[in-house]
Tab-separated table of C-alpha atoms in Angstrom:
chain	number	residue	atom	x	y	z
A	1	GLY	CA	5.149	-11.549	-21.274
A	2	GLY	CA	5.313	-14.717	-19.795
A	3	GLY	CA	8.167	-16.886	-18.226
A	4	HIS	CA	9.754	-13.699	-16.538
A	5	ASN	CA	10.237	-13.913	-12.919
A	6	TYR	CA	9.712	-10.773	-10.909
A	7	VAL	CA	11.181	-10.334	-8.011
A	8	ILE	CA	10.314	-7.101	-5.940
A	9	ALA	CA	12.837	-5.458	-3.016
A	10	TYR	CA	10.168	-3.696	-0.071
A	11	ASN	CA	12.198	-3.944	2.717
A	12	LYS	CA	15.267	-5.519	4.907
A	13	SER	CA	12.552	-7.614	7.303
A	14	MET	CA	10.572	-8.692	4.578
A	15	THR	CA	11.249	-12.458	4.112
A	16	ILE	CA	12.258	-12.866	0.055
A	17	ILE	CA	9.031	-14.563	-1.314
A	18	ASP	CA	9.875	-17.170	-4.090
A	19	PRO	CA	9.011	-15.414	-7.421
A	20	SER	CA	7.150	-19.033	-9.289
A	21	PHE	CA	5.051	-18.309	-5.760
A	22	ILE	CA	4.024	-15.006	-6.515
A	23	GLN	CA	4.104	-16.445	-10.402
A	24	SER	CA	1.159	-19.250	-9.836
A	25	TRP	CA	-1.009	-16.592	-7.798
A	26	ALA	CA	-0.513	-14.170	-11.010
A	27	THR	CA	-1.994	-17.367	-12.903
A	28	SER	CA	-4.340	-18.196	-10.670
A	29	PRO	CA	-8.080	-17.594	-11.015
A	30	TYR	CA	-8.411	-16.124	-7.842
A	31	ALA	CA	-5.537	-13.266	-8.674
A	32	LEU	CA	-8.144	-10.336	-8.635
A	33	ALA	CA	-9.244	-11.152	-5.005
A	34	ILE	CA	-5.607	-11.805	-3.759
A	35	LEU	CA	-4.512	-8.236	-5.172
A	36	SER	CA	-7.000	-6.955	-3.477
A	37	VAL	CA	-6.822	-9.078	-0.115
A	38	PHE	CA	-2.889	-7.659	-0.267
A	39	SER	CA	-3.771	-3.647	-1.396
A	40	PHE	CA	-5.966	-3.692	1.851
A	41	SER	CA	-4.565	-5.728	4.167
A	42	GLU	CA	-0.757	-4.190	3.516
A	43	SER	CA	-2.849	-0.361	4.756
A	44	ALA	CA	-3.189	-1.663	8.021
A	45	PHE	CA	-1.383	-4.637	9.218
A	46	PHE	CA	0.146	-6.725	6.275
A	47	ILE	CA	4.021	-6.352	5.253
A	48	ILE	CA	3.611	-7.717	1.941
A	49	PRO	CA	3.028	-4.786	-0.806
A	50	PRO	CA	0.504	-5.057	-3.379
A	51	GLU	CA	2.829	-4.318	-6.105
A	52	VAL	CA	4.428	-7.766	-5.502
A	53	LEU	CA	1.318	-9.124	-7.562
A	54	MET	CA	0.016	-6.310	-9.290
A	55	LEU	CA	3.889	-5.558	-11.359
A	56	PRO	CA	3.203	-9.285	-13.200
A	57	LEU	CA	-0.510	-8.807	-13.160
A	58	SER	CA	0.274	-5.664	-15.335
A	59	PHE	CA	3.513	-7.253	-17.375
A	60	ALA	CA	1.519	-10.137	-18.106
A	61	LYS	CA	-1.363	-8.106	-19.386
A	62	PRO	CA	-0.086	-4.498	-19.925
A	63	GLU	CA	-3.827	-3.180	-21.569
A	64	LEU	CA	-5.331	-3.953	-18.213
A	65	ALA	CA	-2.737	-2.598	-16.075
A	66	LEU	CA	-5.033	0.671	-15.615
A	67	TRP	CA	-7.659	-1.341	-14.139
A	68	TYR	CA	-5.425	-3.418	-11.835
A	69	ALA	CA	-3.717	-0.120	-10.226
A	70	ALA	CA	-7.840	1.564	-9.815
A	71	LEU	CA	-8.257	-1.722	-8.128
A	72	THR	CA	-5.314	-1.807	-5.935
A	73	SER	CA	-6.141	2.299	-5.327
A	74	LEU	CA	-9.354	1.496	-4.165
A	75	THR	CA	-8.929	-1.975	-2.368
A	76	SER	CA	-5.947	0.098	-0.536
A	77	VAL	CA	-8.121	3.423	0.401
A	78	PHE	CA	-10.867	0.628	2.456
A	79	GLY	CA	-7.460	-1.046	3.909
A	80	ALA	CA	-6.552	2.370	5.316
A	81	MET	CA	-10.112	3.367	6.609
A	82	PHE	CA	-9.308	0.162	8.290
A	83	GLY	CA	-6.342	0.850	9.447
A	84	TYR	CA	-7.123	4.226	10.677
A	85	TRP	CA	-10.423	2.724	12.355
A	86	LEU	CA	-7.913	0.299	14.017
A	87	GLY	CA	-5.702	3.323	15.578
A	88	LYS	CA	-8.763	5.307	16.906
A	89	LYS	CA	-9.830	2.239	18.687
A	90	GLY	CA	-6.417	0.666	19.584
A	91	GLY	CA	-5.040	3.567	20.146
A	92	LYS	CA	-1.061	3.759	20.881
A	93	PRO	CA	-0.284	0.140	22.228
A	94	ILE	CA	-0.984	-1.344	18.570
A	95	LEU	CA	0.923	1.061	17.587
A	96	TYR	CA	3.903	1.009	19.428
A	97	ARG	CA	3.574	-2.786	19.413
A	98	LEU	CA	3.443	-2.826	15.923
A	99	PHE	CA	6.378	-0.620	14.956
A	100	SER	CA	9.783	1.535	15.986
A	101	GLU	CA	9.300	4.555	17.968
A	102	SER	CA	11.585	6.562	15.279
A	103	LYS	CA	9.121	5.792	12.842
A	104	ILE	CA	6.275	6.270	14.793
A	105	GLU	CA	7.696	9.675	15.474
A	106	ALA	CA	9.010	10.845	12.165
A	107	VAL	CA	5.322	10.142	11.302
A	108	LYS	CA	4.094	12.393	14.511
A	109	ILE	CA	6.430	15.215	13.062
A	110	LEU	CA	4.577	15.188	9.464
A	111	PHE	CA	0.896	14.669	10.887
A	112	HIS	CA	2.150	18.017	12.948
A	113	LYS	CA	3.589	19.844	10.020
A	114	TYR	CA	1.010	18.557	7.285
A	115	ASP	CA	-1.922	17.351	9.105
A	116	ALA	CA	-3.583	14.802	6.912
A	117	TRP	CA	-1.835	15.590	3.691
A	118	ALA	CA	1.031	13.728	5.488
A	119	ILE	CA	-0.575	10.233	3.888
A	120	LEU	CA	-0.396	11.871	0.712
A	121	ILE	CA	3.802	12.027	1.158
A	122	ALA	CA	3.816	8.335	2.398
A	123	ALA	CA	2.700	7.073	-0.375
A	124	PHE	CA	6.235	7.553	-1.521
A	125	THR	CA	8.010	7.169	1.586
A	126	PRO	CA	9.824	3.903	2.603
A	127	ILE	CA	8.319	4.266	6.179
A	128	PRO	CA	5.424	1.754	5.652
A	129	PHE	CA	2.020	3.322	4.547
A	130	LYS	CA	0.676	1.491	7.517
A	131	VAL	CA	2.209	3.522	10.250
A	132	PHE	CA	0.458	6.102	9.045
A	133	THR	CA	-3.017	4.821	8.451
A	134	ILE	CA	-2.734	3.878	12.469
A	135	ALA	CA	-1.047	6.763	13.259
A	136	ALA	CA	-4.061	9.526	11.799
A	137	GLY	CA	-6.243	7.124	13.988
A	138	VAL	CA	-4.177	7.557	16.896
A	139	PHE	CA	-3.234	11.707	16.496
A	140	ASP	CA	-7.182	12.012	15.961
A	141	VAL	CA	-6.607	13.247	12.370
A	142	ASP	CA	-9.624	14.124	10.028
A	143	PHE	CA	-10.882	11.064	8.493
A	144	LYS	CA	-12.343	12.811	5.276
A	145	ARG	CA	-8.659	14.087	4.445
A	146	MET	CA	-7.527	11.423	5.254
A	147	VAL	CA	-9.239	8.888	3.111
A	148	LEU	CA	-8.498	11.554	0.304
A	149	ALA	CA	-4.729	11.872	0.998
A	150	SER	CA	-5.151	8.056	0.994
A	151	ALA	CA	-7.045	8.281	-2.410
A	152	LEU	CA	-4.937	10.808	-4.455
A	153	GLY	CA	-1.484	9.209	-2.672
A	154	ARG	CA	-2.562	5.569	-3.503
A	155	SER	CA	-3.676	6.240	-6.595
A	156	ALA	CA	-0.556	8.340	-7.928
A	157	ARG	CA	1.559	5.814	-6.735
A	158	TYR	CA	0.057	2.737	-8.870
A	159	PHE	CA	-1.140	4.225	-11.740
A	160	LEU	CA	2.107	5.629	-12.363
A	161	LEU	CA	3.419	2.343	-12.282
A	162	GLY	CA	0.167	0.470	-14.308
A	163	GLY	CA	0.561	3.666	-16.729
A	164	LEU	CA	4.368	3.312	-17.567
A	165	ILE	CA	3.512	-0.204	-17.766
A	166	TYR	CA	0.265	0.500	-19.791
A	167	LEU	CA	2.044	2.539	-22.558
A	168	PHE	CA	5.704	0.658	-22.670
A	169	GLY	CA	5.069	-2.781	-21.554
A	170	GLU	CA	7.906	-5.509	-21.152
A	171	PRO	CA	10.203	-2.647	-22.299
A	172	ILE	CA	10.003	-0.776	-18.770
């Protein structure tokens, strides 16, 4: 339904985004392109999560919620591949410049314990996904397994959200 303001709380460091600004993106003819850019960039370097736009789009047109989930998942995986490349090329300096040592250490432990499957876990942790994608490149995680784990984890996350909205719509 229209007229609703959706506010997504991502983390303490994120600047609050004016809901009317998000609504203008959601009603823009470029909404799908903006969603794609958010999803791609959030997996590699940007702070705004794609849910900020995916959710208002899905609530506005629940019949398209699964399509939005698919687009968000696909572009997120491409962003994860780019994050991996950044980690391979930029190495540890990029990782340590962008993220706190405690987050990097937590990710390193997860990679040591679970290899690329830590990426799957990352889809549901409060640690930003980009930490995992860049770290995967830094720690030389197998690229194919990283892509597979990203596809599974991100798809699970976005299709869970999209599926619930598709099935239940506004009451959810």
